[in-house]
Coordinates of C-alpha atoms (C1' of nucleotides) in Angstrom, one line a residue:
Chain Y
M71 CA -11.5 -9.0 18.0
A72 CA -9.1 -6.4 19.2
E73 CA -10.2 -2.9 18.1
L74 CA -7.9 -0.2 17.1
K75 CA -8.3 2.0 20.1
N76 CA -6.6 4.9 18.4
L77 CA -8.7 5.2 15.3
T78 CA -11.8 7.3 15.5
K79 CA -14.9 5.3 14.6
R80 CA -16.7 6.2 11.3
S81 CA -20.0 6.7 13.2
E82 CA -18.4 9.2 15.6
N83 CA -16.7 11.5 13.1
Y84 CA -16.3 10.3 9.5
S85 CA -14.1 13.1 8.5
Q86 CA -11.8 12.6 11.5
W87 CA -11.7 8.8 10.8
Y88 CA -10.6 9.5 7.3
N89 CA -7.9 11.9 8.3
E90 CA -6.5 9.6 10.9
L91 CA -6.6 6.6 8.7
V92 CA -4.6 8.2 5.9
V93 CA -1.9 9.0 8.4
K94 CA -2.0 5.9 10.6
A95 CA -2.0 3.5 7.6
D96 CA 1.1 5.3 6.4
L97 CA -0.4 6.5 3.1
A98 CA 0.4 10.2 3.3
E99 CA 1.0 13.1 5.7
Q100 CA 1.0 16.9 5.7
S101 CA 4.2 18.4 4.4
A102 CA 6.1 21.5 5.4
V103 CA 4.3 23.2 2.4
R104 CA 0.8 24.5 2.9
G105 CA -1.8 22.3 1.3
C106 CA 0.8 19.9 -0.2
M107 CA 1.1 16.3 1.0
V108 CA 3.9 13.8 1.2
I109 CA 2.8 10.5 -0.3
K110 CA 4.5 7.9 1.8
P111 CA 5.9 4.7 0.3
Y112 CA 2.9 2.5 1.2
G113 CA 0.5 5.0 -0.2
Y114 CA 2.6 5.6 -3.3
A115 CA 2.7 1.8 -3.9
I116 CA -1.0 1.8 -4.2
W117 CA -0.9 4.8 -6.6
E118 CA 1.7 3.0 -8.6
K119 CA -0.6 0.0 -9.0
M120 CA -3.3 2.3 -10.1
Q121 CA -1.0 4.0 -12.6
R122 CA 0.3 0.8 -14.1
Q123 CA -3.2 -0.6 -14.6
L124 CA -4.6 2.6 -16.1
D125 CA -1.5 3.1 -18.3
D126 CA -2.0 -0.4 -19.7
M127 CA -5.7 0.4 -20.4
F128 CA -4.7 3.7 -22.1
K129 CA -2.1 1.8 -24.3
A130 CA -4.7 -0.8 -25.1
T131 CA -7.0 1.9 -26.4
G132 CA -4.3 3.3 -28.7
H133 CA -2.8 6.1 -26.6
V134 CA 0.9 7.0 -26.1
N135 CA 2.6 8.9 -23.3
A136 CA 4.3 12.3 -23.7
Y137 CA 5.4 15.1 -21.4
F138 CA 4.7 18.8 -21.5
P139 CA 6.2 21.6 -19.4
L140 CA 5.2 22.4 -15.9
L141 CA 5.2 26.1 -16.6
I142 CA 2.7 27.9 -18.9
P143 CA 3.1 31.4 -20.3
K144 CA 0.5 33.6 -18.7
S145 CA -0.8 34.7 -22.1
F146 CA -1.6 31.1 -23.1
L147 CA -4.1 30.6 -20.3
S148 CA -6.2 33.5 -21.3
R149 CA -6.6 32.4 -25.0
E150 CA -9.7 30.4 -24.1
A151 CA -12.1 32.7 -22.3
E152 CA -14.1 30.2 -20.2
H153 CA -11.0 28.2 -19.4
V154 CA -9.1 31.1 -17.9
E155 CA -12.2 32.2 -15.9
G156 CA -12.4 28.7 -14.4
F157 CA -8.8 28.5 -13.3
A158 CA -7.6 32.1 -12.8
K159 CA -8.5 32.2 -9.1
E160 CA -6.3 29.2 -8.1
C161 CA -3.1 29.8 -10.1
A162 CA 0.4 30.0 -8.7
V163 CA 2.5 32.4 -10.7
V164 CA 6.3 32.4 -11.2
T165 CA 7.5 36.0 -11.4
H166 CA 11.3 35.8 -11.0
Y167 CA 14.1 33.6 -11.8
R168 CA 16.8 34.5 -9.3
L169 CA 17.5 34.9 -5.6
K170 CA 20.3 36.9 -4.0
N171 CA 21.7 37.2 -0.5
A172 CA 19.9 39.8 1.6
E173 CA 22.0 42.8 2.4
D174 CA 21.3 42.4 6.1
G175 CA 22.6 38.8 6.0
S176 CA 19.2 37.4 7.0
G177 CA 19.1 34.9 4.1
V178 CA 18.1 35.1 0.5
V179 CA 15.6 37.4 -1.1
V180 CA 14.0 37.6 -4.5
D181 CA 16.3 39.6 -6.9
P182 CA 14.1 42.4 -8.2
A183 CA 16.3 42.7 -11.3
A184 CA 15.4 39.2 -12.2
R185 CA 11.8 39.8 -13.0
L186 CA 10.4 37.7 -15.9
E187 CA 9.3 39.5 -19.0
E188 CA 6.2 37.3 -19.1
E189 CA 5.0 35.6 -15.9
L190 CA 4.7 31.8 -15.9
I191 CA 1.8 29.9 -14.5
I192 CA 2.4 26.6 -12.7
R193 CA 0.0 24.4 -14.7
P194 CA -3.4 23.8 -13.1
T195 CA -4.1 21.6 -16.2
S196 CA -2.3 21.5 -19.5
E197 CA -4.8 22.1 -22.3
T198 CA -3.2 25.4 -23.3
I199 CA 0.4 24.4 -23.4
I200 CA -0.5 21.2 -25.2
W201 CA -2.7 22.9 -27.8
S202 CA -0.1 25.5 -28.5
T203 CA 2.2 22.5 -29.2
Y204 CA -0.4 20.6 -31.3
K205 CA -0.5 23.6 -33.6
N206 CA 2.9 22.7 -34.8
W207 CA 2.1 19.0 -35.0
I208 CA -1.0 19.2 -37.1
Q209 CA -1.3 20.3 -40.8
S210 CA -3.2 17.5 -42.5
Y211 CA -5.9 15.0 -41.7
R212 CA -3.0 12.5 -42.0
D213 CA -1.6 13.9 -38.8
L214 CA -4.8 12.9 -36.9
P215 CA -5.8 11.6 -34.6
I216 CA -3.3 12.5 -31.9
L217 CA -3.9 10.3 -28.8
C218 CA -1.5 11.6 -26.1
N219 CA -1.5 11.1 -22.3
Q220 CA 0.8 12.5 -19.7
W221 CA 1.4 11.6 -16.1
A222 CA 2.1 14.7 -14.2
N223 CA 1.6 16.9 -11.2
V224 CA -0.5 20.0 -11.3
L225 CA -1.1 22.9 -8.9
R226 CA -4.3 24.5 -7.9
W227 CA -4.3 26.9 -5.0
E228 CA -7.2 25.6 -3.1
M229 CA -8.5 27.4 0.0
R230 CA -9.0 24.3 2.0
T231 CA -7.2 21.0 1.5
R232 CA -7.5 17.4 2.6
L233 CA -5.1 14.6 2.1
F234 CA -5.7 13.0 -1.3
L235 CA -9.2 14.5 -1.7
R236 CA -8.1 18.0 -2.3
T237 CA -4.5 19.0 -2.2
A238 CA -2.9 22.1 -3.7
E239 CA -0.5 19.9 -5.7
F240 CA -1.7 16.6 -6.9
L241 CA -0.6 13.8 -9.2
W242 CA -2.8 12.8 -12.2
Q243 CA -2.9 11.8 -15.7
E244 CA -4.3 14.0 -18.4
G245 CA -5.2 12.7 -21.8
H246 CA -5.3 15.2 -24.7
T247 CA -6.5 14.0 -28.0
A248 CA -7.0 15.7 -31.4
H249 CA -9.4 14.5 -34.0
A250 CA -10.6 15.3 -37.6
T251 CA -14.3 14.9 -36.8
R252 CA -16.7 15.8 -34.2
E253 CA -18.1 12.3 -34.0
E254 CA -14.7 10.8 -33.5
A255 CA -13.9 13.2 -30.7
E256 CA -17.2 12.5 -29.0
Q257 CA -16.6 8.8 -29.2
E258 CA -13.2 9.2 -27.7
A259 CA -14.5 11.1 -24.7
V260 CA -17.1 8.4 -24.1
R261 CA -14.5 5.6 -24.7
M262 CA -12.3 7.0 -22.0
L263 CA -15.1 7.5 -19.6
N264 CA -15.8 3.8 -20.0
V265 CA -12.2 3.0 -19.4
Y266 CA -12.4 4.9 -16.1
A267 CA -15.6 3.1 -15.1
D268 CA -14.1 -0.2 -15.9
F269 CA -11.1 0.6 -13.8
A270 CA -13.2 1.9 -10.9
E271 CA -15.4 -1.1 -10.8
N272 CA -13.0 -3.9 -11.6
Y273 CA -9.9 -2.8 -9.9
M274 CA -11.0 -0.3 -7.2
A275 CA -14.1 -2.4 -6.6
M276 CA -16.0 0.9 -6.5
P277 CA -19.3 1.1 -8.3
V278 CA -19.8 4.3 -10.3
I279 CA -22.6 6.0 -12.1
K280 CA -21.7 7.3 -15.5
G281 CA -23.3 10.5 -16.8
V282 CA -22.9 13.9 -18.2
K283 CA -22.4 17.1 -16.3
T284 CA -24.8 20.1 -16.4
E285 CA -23.7 23.3 -17.9
S286 CA -22.7 24.8 -14.6
E287 CA -20.7 21.8 -13.4
R288 CA -18.9 21.5 -16.7
F289 CA -15.1 21.7 -17.1
A290 CA -14.0 25.3 -18.0
G291 CA -13.8 25.3 -21.8
A292 CA -15.6 22.0 -22.5
I293 CA -18.7 21.4 -24.6
D294 CA -19.6 18.3 -22.6
T295 CA -18.1 16.8 -19.4
Y296 CA -18.7 13.2 -18.8
T297 CA -18.2 11.9 -15.3
I298 CA -18.1 8.9 -13.1
E299 CA -19.7 9.5 -9.7
A300 CA -19.1 7.2 -6.7
L301 CA -20.9 7.2 -3.3
M302 CA -18.8 7.3 -0.2
Q303 CA -19.8 5.5 3.1
D304 CA -20.9 8.7 4.7
G305 CA -23.4 9.3 1.9
K306 CA -21.5 12.0 0.0
A307 CA -20.7 11.7 -3.6
L308 CA -17.2 11.8 -5.0
Q309 CA -16.5 12.8 -8.6
S310 CA -13.9 10.2 -9.5
G311 CA -13.0 10.8 -13.1
T312 CA -13.9 13.1 -15.9
S313 CA -13.7 13.1 -19.7
H314 CA -14.3 16.2 -21.7
F315 CA -15.5 16.8 -25.2
L316 CA -13.9 20.1 -25.9
G317 CA -15.3 20.7 -29.4
Q318 CA -13.2 23.1 -31.4
N319 CA -12.7 25.6 -28.5
F320 CA -9.0 25.0 -28.0
A321 CA -8.3 24.5 -31.7
K322 CA -9.8 27.9 -32.3
A323 CA -8.0 29.5 -29.4
F324 CA -4.6 28.2 -30.6
D325 CA -5.5 28.3 -34.3
V326 CA -5.0 24.6 -34.9
Q327 CA -6.4 23.8 -38.4
F328 CA -5.9 21.0 -40.8
L329 CA -6.5 20.2 -44.4
D330 CA -9.0 17.4 -45.0
K331 CA -9.3 15.1 -47.9
E332 CA -11.2 17.7 -49.9
N333 CA -8.4 20.2 -49.4
K334 CA -10.7 22.1 -47.1
L335 CA -9.3 23.9 -44.0
S336 CA -11.0 23.1 -40.7
Y337 CA -10.4 23.3 -36.9
V338 CA -9.4 20.2 -35.0
W339 CA -11.8 18.5 -32.5
A340 CA -10.5 17.8 -29.0
T341 CA -11.0 15.8 -25.9
S342 CA -9.2 15.8 -22.5
W343 CA -9.7 13.3 -19.6
G344 CA -8.1 12.8 -16.3
V345 CA -8.1 11.0 -13.0
S346 CA -6.0 12.0 -10.0
T347 CA -4.6 10.9 -6.6
R348 CA -8.1 11.8 -5.5
L349 CA -8.8 8.2 -6.5
M350 CA -6.8 7.2 -3.4
G351 CA -9.3 9.0 -1.3
A352 CA -12.2 7.3 -3.1
L353 CA -10.6 3.9 -2.6
I354 CA -10.1 4.6 1.2
M355 CA -13.6 5.9 1.7
S356 CA -15.3 3.2 -0.3
H357 CA -14.3 0.1 1.6
S358 CA -12.4 0.8 4.8
D359 CA -13.8 0.2 8.3
D360 CA -13.1 1.0 12.0
N361 CA -10.1 -1.3 12.0
G362 CA -8.4 0.4 9.2
L363 CA -8.0 0.2 5.4
V364 CA -9.7 -2.5 3.3
L365 CA -7.9 -2.7 0.0
P366 CA -9.2 -4.5 -3.0
P367 CA -6.8 -7.4 -3.9
H368 CA -6.4 -6.0 -7.4
L369 CA -4.7 -2.9 -6.1
A370 CA -3.2 -4.0 -2.8
P371 CA 0.6 -3.7 -2.8
I372 CA 0.8 -6.7 -0.4
Q373 CA -1.9 -9.2 -1.2
V374 CA -0.9 -11.8 1.3
V375 CA 1.1 -11.5 4.5
I376 CA 2.4 -14.6 6.3
V377 CA 3.0 -14.3 10.1
P378 CA 4.9 -17.0 12.0
I379 CA 4.3 -17.8 15.6
Y380 CA 7.2 -19.5 17.4
R381 CA 8.7 -20.1 20.8
N382 CA 12.4 -20.3 19.8
Q383 CA 14.8 -19.8 16.9
E384 CA 14.7 -23.5 16.1
Q385 CA 11.0 -23.6 15.7
L386 CA 11.1 -20.3 13.7
A387 CA 13.6 -22.0 11.3
A388 CA 11.2 -24.9 10.7
I389 CA 8.2 -22.6 10.3
S390 CA 10.1 -20.3 8.0
E391 CA 11.0 -23.1 5.7
K392 CA 7.4 -24.0 5.3
A393 CA 6.3 -20.4 5.0
E394 CA 8.8 -19.6 2.3
A395 CA 7.7 -22.6 0.3
I396 CA 4.1 -21.4 0.5
A397 CA 5.2 -17.9 -0.4
A398 CA 7.0 -19.2 -3.4
D399 CA 4.0 -21.1 -4.6
L400 CA 1.8 -18.0 -4.2
R401 CA 4.4 -15.8 -6.1
K402 CA 4.3 -18.3 -9.0
R403 CA 0.7 -17.4 -9.3
G404 CA 1.6 -13.7 -9.5
I405 CA 0.4 -13.0 -6.0
S406 CA 2.5 -10.4 -4.0
V407 CA 3.4 -12.0 -0.6
K408 CA 5.2 -10.6 2.4
Y409 CA 6.6 -13.1 4.9
D410 CA 7.0 -11.1 8.1
N411 CA 9.5 -13.0 10.3
A412 CA 10.6 -9.8 12.1
D413 CA 11.6 -10.7 15.6
N414 CA 11.1 -7.3 17.1
K415 CA 7.3 -7.2 16.9
R416 CA 5.0 -9.7 18.5
P417 CA 2.2 -11.4 16.5
G418 CA -0.6 -9.4 18.0
F419 CA 1.1 -6.2 16.9
K420 CA 1.6 -7.5 13.4
F421 CA -2.1 -8.6 13.2
A422 CA -3.4 -5.2 14.1
D423 CA -0.9 -3.4 11.8
Y424 CA -1.7 -5.4 8.7
E425 CA -5.4 -4.9 9.4
L426 CA -4.8 -1.2 9.6
K427 CA -2.9 -1.4 6.3
G428 CA -5.7 -3.3 4.6
V429 CA -3.7 -6.4 3.5
P430 CA -6.5 -8.6 2.0
V431 CA -5.3 -12.0 3.3
R432 CA -3.3 -13.0 6.3
L433 CA -1.8 -16.4 6.8
V434 CA -0.6 -17.5 10.3
I435 CA 1.6 -20.6 10.9
G436 CA 2.4 -21.7 14.5
G437 CA 3.5 -24.9 16.3
R438 CA -0.1 -26.4 16.2
D439 CA -0.2 -25.9 12.4
M440 CA 3.2 -27.5 11.9
E441 CA 1.9 -30.6 13.7
N442 CA -1.3 -30.7 11.7
N443 CA -0.1 -29.5 8.3
T444 CA -2.6 -26.6 8.6
I445 CA -2.5 -22.8 8.3
E446 CA -4.8 -20.1 9.6
V447 CA -6.3 -17.9 6.9
M448 CA -7.9 -14.5 7.7
R449 CA -9.6 -12.3 5.2
R450 CA -9.6 -8.6 5.8
D451 CA -13.0 -7.8 4.3
T452 CA -15.0 -9.9 6.8
L453 CA -12.3 -10.4 9.4
G454 CA -13.3 -14.1 9.2
K455 CA -10.7 -16.7 10.2
E456 CA -10.5 -20.4 9.3
T457 CA -7.9 -23.1 9.6
V458 CA -7.2 -25.0 6.4
S459 CA -4.8 -27.6 5.1
C460 CA -1.5 -26.5 3.7
D461 CA -2.1 -28.8 0.7
G462 CA -3.2 -26.7 -2.2
I463 CA -3.1 -23.5 -0.1
D464 CA -1.9 -21.4 -3.1
G465 CA -4.9 -22.3 -5.1
Y466 CA -7.1 -21.7 -2.2
V467 CA -5.7 -18.2 -1.5
A468 CA -5.8 -17.3 -5.2
G469 CA -9.5 -18.1 -5.2
L470 CA -10.0 -16.2 -2.0
L471 CA -8.4 -13.1 -3.3
E472 CA -10.9 -13.0 -6.2
E473 CA -13.7 -13.7 -3.9
I474 CA -12.7 -10.7 -1.7
Q475 CA -12.4 -8.5 -4.8
K476 CA -16.0 -9.5 -5.7
N477 CA -17.3 -9.3 -2.2
I478 CA -16.1 -5.7 -1.5
F479 CA -17.5 -4.6 -4.8
E480 CA -20.8 -6.2 -4.1
K481 CA -20.9 -4.7 -0.6
A482 CA -20.2 -1.2 -2.0
R483 CA -22.7 -1.7 -4.8
K484 CA -25.5 -2.8 -2.4
F485 CA -24.8 0.2 -0.2
R486 CA -24.8 2.5 -3.2
D487 CA -28.0 1.0 -4.6
A488 CA -29.7 1.2 -1.2
N489 CA -28.8 4.9 -1.2
I490 CA -30.2 6.0 -4.5
R491 CA -33.7 7.4 -3.7
I492 CA -36.4 9.2 -5.6
A493 CA -37.8 12.5 -4.6
D494 CA -41.0 13.7 -6.2
N495 CA -41.3 17.1 -4.6
Y496 CA -38.9 19.6 -3.1
G497 CA -40.0 19.0 0.5
Q498 CA -39.3 15.3 0.2
F499 CA -35.9 16.2 -1.5
K500 CA -34.9 18.3 1.5
E501 CA -35.7 15.5 3.9
I502 CA -33.9 12.8 2.0
I503 CA -30.8 14.9 1.3
E504 CA -30.2 15.1 5.1
E505 CA -29.8 11.3 5.1
G506 CA -27.1 11.4 2.4
G507 CA -27.0 9.3 -0.8
F508 CA -28.0 10.0 -4.3
I509 CA -31.4 11.4 -5.2
L510 CA -33.1 11.1 -8.6
A511 CA -35.4 14.1 -9.1
H512 CA -36.9 16.3 -11.8
W513 CA -35.2 19.6 -12.7
D514 CA -36.2 22.2 -15.2
G515 CA -32.8 22.3 -16.9
T516 CA -31.9 25.9 -15.9
P517 CA -28.7 26.9 -14.1
E518 CA -30.8 29.2 -11.9
T519 CA -32.8 26.4 -10.4
E520 CA -29.7 24.3 -10.0
A521 CA -28.0 27.2 -8.1
R522 CA -31.0 27.7 -5.9
I523 CA -31.1 24.0 -5.0
K524 CA -27.4 24.2 -4.2
E525 CA -27.8 27.3 -2.1
E526 CA -30.8 25.9 -0.1
T527 CA -29.7 22.2 0.3
K528 CA -25.9 22.1 -0.5
A529 CA -26.8 19.4 -3.0
T530 CA -25.5 19.6 -6.6
I531 CA -26.5 17.8 -9.7
R532 CA -23.8 15.2 -10.0
C533 CA -24.8 14.2 -13.5
I534 CA -27.5 13.5 -15.9
P535 CA -27.0 9.8 -15.6
D536 CA -26.9 7.0 -18.2
G537 CA -30.0 5.0 -17.7
F538 CA -32.3 5.2 -14.7
D539 CA -35.7 6.8 -15.2
T540 CA -35.8 8.8 -18.4
T541 CA -39.5 9.7 -18.5
P542 CA -40.3 13.4 -18.6
G543 CA -42.0 15.1 -15.6
V544 CA -42.1 18.5 -13.9
C545 CA -39.3 20.2 -12.0
M546 CA -39.6 19.7 -8.2
V547 CA -38.8 23.3 -7.5
T548 CA -40.4 25.4 -10.3
G549 CA -43.0 23.0 -11.7
K550 CA -41.7 23.7 -15.2
P551 CA -41.3 20.8 -17.6
S552 CA -38.4 18.4 -17.0
A553 CA -36.9 16.2 -19.7
R554 CA -36.0 13.4 -17.2
R555 CA -34.8 12.8 -13.7
V556 CA -31.2 13.8 -12.9
L557 CA -28.8 12.7 -10.1
F558 CA -28.4 14.9 -7.1
A559 CA -26.1 14.5 -4.0
R560 CA -24.0 16.4 -1.6
A561 CA -20.5 16.0 -2.8
Y562 CA -16.8 16.2 -1.8
Chain B
rC60 C1' -10.9 36.1 2.8
rG61 C1' -14.4 35.6 7.6
rG62 C1' -14.6 32.7 12.3
rG63 C1' -12.1 29.4 15.9
rG64 C1' -7.7 26.8 17.5
rC65 C1' -2.6 25.7 17.9
rG66 C1' 2.9 26.1 17.9
rU67 C1' 7.1 23.1 24.4
rA68 C1' 11.7 16.0 23.0
rG69 C1' 10.7 11.9 16.9
rC70 C1' 5.0 11.7 18.0
rG71 C1' 0.8 13.1 21.5
rC72 C1' 0.3 16.5 25.4
rA73 C1' 0.7 19.2 30.5
rG74 C1' 3.0 23.5 32.4
rU75 C1' 1.3 29.8 30.7
rC76 C1' -4.0 32.5 34.5
rC77 C1' -0.4 33.7 39.4
rG78 C1' 7.5 34.8 36.2
rG79 C1' 12.0 31.4 40.0
rU80 C1' 16.4 24.4 38.0
rA81 C1' 12.0 21.7 31.5
rG82 C1' 7.7 17.7 32.9
rC83 C1' 4.3 13.3 31.5
rG84 C1' 2.9 9.3 28.1
rC85 C1' 4.4 6.8 23.7
rG86 C1' 8.6 6.0 20.8
rC87 C1' 13.9 5.2 20.6
rC88 C1' 18.6 2.6 22.8
rU89 C1' 20.7 -1.7 26.3
rG90 C1' 19.8 -6.1 28.8
rC91 C1' 16.8 -10.2 30.4
rU92 C1' 12.2 -12.8 30.1
rU93 C1' 8.4 -13.2 26.3
rU94 C1' 5.9 -14.5 21.3
rG95 C1' -1.8 -18.2 18.8
rG96 C1' -4.7 -10.5 19.0
rG97 C1' -1.1 -4.0 19.8
rA98 C1' 4.3 -7.9 25.9
rG99 C1' 6.7 -7.3 31.1
rC100 C1' 10.6 -5.6 34.2
rA101 C1' 15.1 -2.8 34.9
rG102 C1' 18.4 0.9 33.2
rG103 C1' 19.1 4.8 29.7
rU104 C1' 18.6 8.6 25.3
rG105 C1' 16.3 12.9 23.9
rG106 C1' 13.9 20.0 24.0
rU107 C1' 18.3 27.4 22.4
rC108 C1' 9.6 26.1 24.7
rG109 C1' 7.7 28.7 16.2
rC110 C1' 10.7 33.4 15.2
rA111 C1' 12.2 38.7 16.5
rG112 C1' 12.1 42.5 19.8
rG113 C1' 10.7 44.4 24.8
rU114 C1' 9.8 44.4 30.4
rU115 C1' 12.5 42.0 34.6
rC116 C1' 17.8 40.3 39.1
rG117 C1' 15.3 36.3 36.4
rA118 C1' 10.6 34.9 30.8
rA119 C1' 7.9 28.6 28.0
rU120 C1' 4.9 32.0 31.3
rC121 C1' 3.9 39.2 30.9
rC122 C1' 3.9 43.0 26.5
rU123 C1' 4.6 44.2 21.1
rG124 C1' 5.3 42.4 16.4
rU125 C1' 5.7 38.4 13.0
rC126 C1' 5.5 33.5 10.7
rA127 C1' 3.5 28.7 10.1
rC128 C1' 0.0 25.0 10.5
rC129 C1' -4.9 22.8 11.7
rC130 C1' -10.4 23.0 12.0
rC131 C1' -15.4 25.3 10.4
rG132 C1' -17.5 28.4 6.1
rA133 C1' -17.1 30.8 0.9
rC134 C1' -14.1 28.2 -3.8
rC135 C1' -12.9 23.5 -6.1
rA136 C1' -10.5 17.2 -9.2

RNA sequence: CGGGGCGUAGCGCAGUCCGGUAGCGCGCCUGCUUUGGGAGCAGGUGGUCGCAGGUUCGAAUCCUGUCACCCCGACCA
């Protein structure tokens, strides 16, 4: 098997492998703007498949799409005290609305006369602009619930950025819902977390642990933050989606009240939930190998590529006829196929390139196959090759795609499960954390202890997980009572 | 913001110490031969050396200033 000489191996430098892979697989690249990426067509095609699936799932759970402004009046952000504290340090601010030619002819400068009365914040998230709007939409219990989602870009001025995992500008969706009762809002937050988990596992083939964040890891302004946590191949955790129960915090901040059936005035209950282009990073780091990307068939822009091998134009014509027929059969089954008959690249180049790009199944037809009515099938997940009959190839490939989808999920799940360990004392914890992976350990429930663990080990509490061991114990650090084991890891 | 790098052809780099005609590999273009795992040969294309000053007969190279980006930390989806 030809190895991609130019791609750093995961075992040598995982971080470098990731950075190189994103660029070499044509997913994204650094832009001329600090911390902001260009998502290239192939990477964007994957994001579009994610979007389409998620959007369908949101619609199926009763949500509708809307769009709110990019710019938020500065005063809005400060209405909710915790919210502004959480985001203030990473906000970009619009202060002027006009440029003018510099007097020395050196270009354009900001026109000082065009200073904005009130500065505008480029949204780091949209709770404030949306709740200021919801105030106008809600008077009665009959106006509830509001179940809105928006697909948008947001900007957070991060100190250090990495393609997809942490960029200053990123694409995401943010759902913002308004409810008449606490129970309904809490159910909504949990429902959407389940949607995320479903998407992660059945489309991204990425196993996740659901749970709730501790106070110090909570979203700024939330009562509860639910999360899905995934484990990357290097043993670090990645928070892959969050769903927040916001209580009445934003309703109170923006004075959003409604009259209930008893003609009583009360504040509206809220949730918000989001996933971002960070999922692209999660997808890459969950499955890919030293030969390049490994994409789950459910999200691969190209599910099957067909490569012809020929000696002359006459033979190519014959092979093309057969390949196009097979492609047509596959497309009838809803499979996306690329027939690559480009004459300017040799087969070996194409093989390596499609492996790098993670195309799940590769079909090869050459002279030998034409004689025998066979075709070579290669699956990207195992790199295994076999030669099969062309008869019924469409059904065979359809089945293989599902098998690959299952196989990469199982592989990731086994890796994840093998890397959930239990620590019964702090010494043991410190040893295990160096090996990476999740650790289930007892904690006394205080932010102080959590902060100390983070300071000393760089590990954070990813969540208080659903399930696992719920028996009480004593904190591994302080020896104080612990309600149950919580999930630790070093994280992205 | 602290520490470390880097800026020279589309990409990756050498040249800078010690000033003297702008180099290499890949790519790209043309042609021929090739095509079952990143093709070979031949010919060709391409750069005001990040920007602005200064020193000098002469600056990619020395000096001053400035900007950008990358990596490691603190911060975070």
